């Protein structure tokens, strides 16, 4: 996954930019994450806490879908009548 580059070229900044523009970062990050470079290589991705938490929720949801699909493939299913009788 390290070689995967999802970088938006418009939001790639050297690490020195973060220090020089710390006060402005929040408004810049409101629209998309910032890819930070050091010595010309991407080293960090900076995003708002809100965007991070939303991404974590989306990943958790996708994992639930994958787990559910795997359960169905494994035959771990029951009919509606069986489910209702268990309630």
PDB file of C-alpha atoms in Angstrom:
ATOM      1  CA  UNK A   1       0.000   0.000   0.000  1.00  0.00           C
ATOM      2  CA  UNK A   2       3.000   2.280   0.421  1.00  0.00           C
ATOM      3  CA  UNK A   3       3.333   2.765  -3.335  1.00  0.00           C
ATOM      4  CA  UNK A   4      -0.304   3.782  -3.677  1.00  0.00           C
ATOM      5  CA  UNK A   5      -0.435   7.472  -4.579  1.00  0.00           C
ATOM      6  CA  UNK A   6      -3.830   9.086  -4.104  1.00  0.00           C
ATOM      7  CA  UNK A   7      -2.259  12.507  -3.940  1.00  0.00           C
ATOM      8  CA  UNK A   8      -4.153  15.514  -5.166  1.00  0.00           C
ATOM      9  CA  UNK A   9      -1.324  17.446  -6.791  1.00  0.00           C
ATOM     10  CA  UNK A  10      -2.875  20.757  -5.755  1.00  0.00           C
ATOM     11  CA  UNK A  11      -2.538  19.945  -2.070  1.00  0.00           C
ATOM     12  CA  UNK A  12       1.041  18.717  -1.752  1.00  0.00           C
ATOM     13  CA  UNK A  13       3.182  20.903   0.487  1.00  0.00           C
ATOM     14  CA  UNK A  14       6.685  20.646   1.924  1.00  0.00           C
ATOM     15  CA  UNK A  15       6.888  20.105   5.675  1.00  0.00           C
ATOM     16  CA  UNK A  16       8.222  23.661   6.091  1.00  0.00           C
ATOM     17  CA  UNK A  17       4.837  24.934   4.822  1.00  0.00           C
ATOM     18  CA  UNK A  18       3.088  23.465   7.871  1.00  0.00           C
ATOM     19  CA  UNK A  19       5.285  25.394  10.267  1.00  0.00           C
ATOM     20  CA  UNK A  20       5.061  28.655   8.340  1.00  0.00           C
ATOM     21  CA  UNK A  21       1.283  28.452   7.822  1.00  0.00           C
ATOM     22  CA  UNK A  22       0.006  26.660  10.927  1.00  0.00           C
ATOM     23  CA  UNK A  23      -2.790  29.185  11.508  1.00  0.00           C
ATOM     24  CA  UNK A  24      -4.210  28.692   7.993  1.00  0.00           C
ATOM     25  CA  UNK A  25      -4.105  24.896   7.930  1.00  0.00           C
ATOM     26  CA  UNK A  26      -7.594  24.350   9.384  1.00  0.00           C
ATOM     27  CA  UNK A  27      -9.313  26.276   6.612  1.00  0.00           C
ATOM     28  CA  UNK A  28      -7.159  24.651   3.927  1.00  0.00           C
ATOM     29  CA  UNK A  29      -7.918  21.191   5.290  1.00  0.00           C
ATOM     30  CA  UNK A  30     -11.668  21.818   5.307  1.00  0.00           C
ATOM     31  CA  UNK A  31     -11.907  20.707   1.682  1.00  0.00           C
ATOM     32  CA  UNK A  32      -9.319  17.946   1.317  1.00  0.00           C
ATOM     33  CA  UNK A  33      -6.397  16.398   3.167  1.00  0.00           C
ATOM     34  CA  UNK A  34      -2.911  17.772   2.681  1.00  0.00           C
ATOM     35  CA  UNK A  35      -0.045  15.545   1.602  1.00  0.00           C
ATOM     36  CA  UNK A  36       3.161  16.704   3.271  1.00  0.00           C
ATOM     37  CA  UNK A  37       6.535  16.030   1.722  1.00  0.00           C
ATOM     38  CA  UNK A  38       9.968  15.867   3.250  1.00  0.00           C
ATOM     39  CA  UNK A  39      12.973  15.799   0.946  1.00  0.00           C
ATOM     40  CA  UNK A  40      10.578  15.501  -1.983  1.00  0.00           C
ATOM     41  CA  UNK A  41       8.810  12.364  -0.694  1.00  0.00           C
ATOM     42  CA  UNK A  42       5.319  12.129   0.789  1.00  0.00           C
ATOM     43  CA  UNK A  43       5.715  11.498   4.509  1.00  0.00           C
ATOM     44  CA  UNK A  44       2.461  12.634   6.135  1.00  0.00           C
ATOM     45  CA  UNK A  45      -1.199  13.148   5.395  1.00  0.00           C
ATOM     46  CA  UNK A  46      -2.865  15.865   7.434  1.00  0.00           C
ATOM     47  CA  UNK A  47      -6.629  16.121   7.678  1.00  0.00           C
ATOM     48  CA  UNK A  48      -9.220  17.483  10.065  1.00  0.00           C
ATOM     49  CA  UNK A  49     -10.239  15.354  13.042  1.00  0.00           C
ATOM     50  CA  UNK A  50     -13.793  15.348  11.678  1.00  0.00           C
ATOM     51  CA  UNK A  51     -12.633  13.937   8.329  1.00  0.00           C
ATOM     52  CA  UNK A  52     -10.513  11.327  10.115  1.00  0.00           C
ATOM     53  CA  UNK A  53     -13.412  10.141  12.293  1.00  0.00           C
ATOM     54  CA  UNK A  54     -15.761  10.017   9.310  1.00  0.00           C
ATOM     55  CA  UNK A  55     -13.224   7.922   7.418  1.00  0.00           C
ATOM     56  CA  UNK A  56     -12.901   5.559  10.399  1.00  0.00           C
ATOM     57  CA  UNK A  57     -16.704   5.153  10.536  1.00  0.00           C
ATOM     58  CA  UNK A  58     -16.811   4.424   6.808  1.00  0.00           C
ATOM     59  CA  UNK A  59     -14.075   1.804   7.139  1.00  0.00           C
ATOM     60  CA  UNK A  60     -15.922   0.157  10.052  1.00  0.00           C
ATOM     61  CA  UNK A  61     -19.152   0.090   8.032  1.00  0.00           C
ATOM     62  CA  UNK A  62     -17.399  -1.428   5.022  1.00  0.00           C
ATOM     63  CA  UNK A  63     -15.896  -4.094   7.301  1.00  0.00           C
ATOM     64  CA  UNK A  64     -19.395  -4.940   8.597  1.00  0.00           C
ATOM     65  CA  UNK A  65     -20.603  -5.356   5.017  1.00  0.00           C
ATOM     66  CA  UNK A  66     -17.640  -7.615   4.187  1.00  0.00           C
ATOM     67  CA  UNK A  67     -18.206  -9.690   7.344  1.00  0.00           C
ATOM     68  CA  UNK A  68     -21.909 -10.015   6.522  1.00  0.00           C
ATOM     69  CA  UNK A  69     -21.179 -11.117   2.968  1.00  0.00           C
ATOM     70  CA  UNK A  70     -18.692 -13.695   4.262  1.00  0.00           C
ATOM     71  CA  UNK A  71     -21.294 -14.987   6.735  1.00  0.00           C
ATOM     72  CA  UNK A  72     -23.825 -15.401   3.935  1.00  0.00           C
ATOM     73  CA  UNK A  73     -21.273 -17.216   1.758  1.00  0.00           C
ATOM     74  CA  UNK A  74     -20.497 -19.539   4.691  1.00  0.00           C
ATOM     75  CA  UNK A  75     -24.192 -20.371   5.011  1.00  0.00           C
ATOM     76  CA  UNK A  76     -24.728 -18.610   8.329  1.00  0.00           C
ATOM     77  CA  UNK A  77     -28.224 -17.463   7.465  1.00  0.00           C
ATOM     78  CA  UNK A  78     -31.751 -18.020   8.739  1.00  0.00           C
ATOM     79  CA  UNK A  79     -35.173 -17.454   7.320  1.00  0.00           C
ATOM     80  CA  UNK A  80     -37.337 -14.548   8.403  1.00  0.00           C
ATOM     81  CA  UNK A  81     -39.615 -16.964  10.283  1.00  0.00           C
ATOM     82  CA  UNK A  82     -36.628 -18.404  12.190  1.00  0.00           C
ATOM     83  CA  UNK A  83     -35.423 -14.944  13.085  1.00  0.00           C
ATOM     84  CA  UNK A  84     -38.858 -13.823  14.276  1.00  0.00           C
ATOM     85  CA  UNK A  85     -39.285 -16.939  16.398  1.00  0.00           C
ATOM     86  CA  UNK A  86     -35.947 -16.201  18.089  1.00  0.00           C
ATOM     87  CA  UNK A  87     -37.208 -12.786  19.178  1.00  0.00           C
TER      88      UNK A  87
END
